[in-house]
Amino acid sequence: MKPRALQFFPAVMVIFCLASCGGKSESSGGGNGSGGGKDLVIALDVAPTNLDSRVGNDLSSAKLFDLIYTPLIRFGNNGGYEPDLATSWDTPDDKTIVFHIRPGVKFHDGRPVTAKDVKFTYDSLMAESFQTAKKSGYAALASIEVPDEKTVIFHFKEPNAGIFDNLNVGIVPQGADTNVFKTRPIGSGPYRVTNFLQDDRVEMEAYPGYYGGTPKIQHVIARVIPDATTRVLELKKGSVNFVMNSIPFDTVNQLKNDKNFTILRGPGSTYGYLCFNLKDPVLQRKEVRQAIAHAIDRGKIVDNLILGYGKVTNSLFPPGHWARAENLPDFNYDPANAKKMLDAAGFPDPDGAGSRSRFKLNYRTSTDAESNQQAEIIQQMLKQVGVDLEIQSNEFAVFYDDIQKGKFQLFSLRRAGVSDPDFYYTIFDSKSLPPDGQNRGYYINPKVDALIEQGRSTFDKEKRKQAYVQVQQILAEDLPYVSLYHRDNVAIMKSNVHGFEMGLRGYFPSVWKMTIN
């Protein structure tokens, strides 16, 4: 969810999934994404991998889920939860949640959304034969009861206060086949998919049956535009009229005084990190991970790569989050100490200031321009302490598939929109190892497991915070991840685009409310 005599490259921001919005001319025909009219074109830097909300786990897919589906609950802009398909819920005890389903909601094919569809969605997701990295988030779920069409009761094996963070899966109709829904989903959100061309675009049209009302913008085209320069050119010529966290920051600065654009900036929850494979014989040594952390000048990455549009962090949670721990161990930039630590760990520099390295590491990344620039910056930083970093760039689908299979030594990604601290279960608990979980670095610590269980066992927020502060303290010392930064959210839109609501997650739930003059 990075030193002196280093050459830093122009900053290109391709952070999470980009949101360009442009519209074709109304007279140009439907859905061609040519811009210039009153349709929205969302340009994605990487293609969505799977439009089935039970499976898709990449940021591009997740952002489109906001448009396609209606989940039980949505994440609010303040980090809490808001009603969506569920109008309200009760917790009669620590092992039970009763959801009350909104009446009158219909799927895009006209079928009513009932409690049985909610049950089917989660039952199918948890089925042994169903392949999804989201499965581990429901390990505590014992059964789902449907007493009537508008009531769903979730029963748990043990208390799990963090389950709400996993209850935003878009509800699919009974019998939904993931082989079909990965490209042609049926949801009950404000837009329905009309065409999906892999690696090119996803075309959507307003759904008049949406419970919130018919969207003002009739067509949304999510185009895949991997090259940042091309995205800028399309924005300037008008074929893209809205972008979110996907334009180089130097371009953002250039557009600040351009009356043709409106720019919104706000704090974000998107978290940049470096992940280690702890199965690796070198990286499984904590002293090596700590030395690497000391060798990375995170402040320089923020200043030079993202031009100050963010803040260095030692925690998964942004400032102001209720569970964020302060005064964590901080492996500040200290290359001299990094060298001493590597020496002590049994990896002396074989020739001092010469060209030979202590060891070589493989750094996996996508072809994303900013991600590669960050990799090159970190490569130069580690070279200063005698570590040779080999960068391997692949198309995102290949890169993402490999890291899910553990085919890496180091990789870097960004996570957006983490809300409840129970997410630590998903990424660091020993029961969340791939393929059913996202503990991709294979971090195993019984103490952390116990604290995560303690944090999810009660709805008492203060007790939960005490447990998660300890989790953060241990992780900041063990360093299965090196926390890099939290980035600001930056939305740029043509001056005739209105109604966008900025949130911490950098997602698009307000698109259905937007208008274009």
mmCIF file of C-alpha atoms in Angstrom, residues 88-92 96-100 151-154:
data_model
loop_
_atom_site.group_PDB
_atom_site.id
_atom_site.type_symbol
_atom_site.label_atom_id
_atom_site.label_comp_id
_atom_site.label_asym_id
_atom_site.label_seq_id
_atom_site.Cartn_x
_atom_site.Cartn_y
_atom_site.Cartn_z
ATOM 1 C CA SER A 88 -28.264 -0.065 9.320
ATOM 2 C CA TRP A 89 -26.779 -2.872 11.389
ATOM 3 C CA ASP A 90 -26.872 -4.187 14.940
ATOM 4 C CA THR A 91 -24.289 -6.048 17.032
ATOM 5 C CA PRO A 92 -26.334 -7.923 19.648
ATOM 6 C CA THR A 96 -23.110 -11.459 15.611
ATOM 7 C CA ILE A 97 -23.867 -8.644 13.141
ATOM 8 C CA VAL A 98 -27.401 -8.145 11.831
ATOM 9 C CA PHE A 99 -27.661 -6.152 8.582
ATOM 10 C CA HIS A 100 -30.920 -4.592 7.403
ATOM 11 C CA THR A 151 -32.215 -9.289 6.843
ATOM 12 C CA VAL A 152 -28.776 -10.897 6.819
ATOM 13 C CA ILE A 153 -27.150 -12.213 9.990
ATOM 14 C CA PHE A 154 -23.397 -12.854 10.087
#
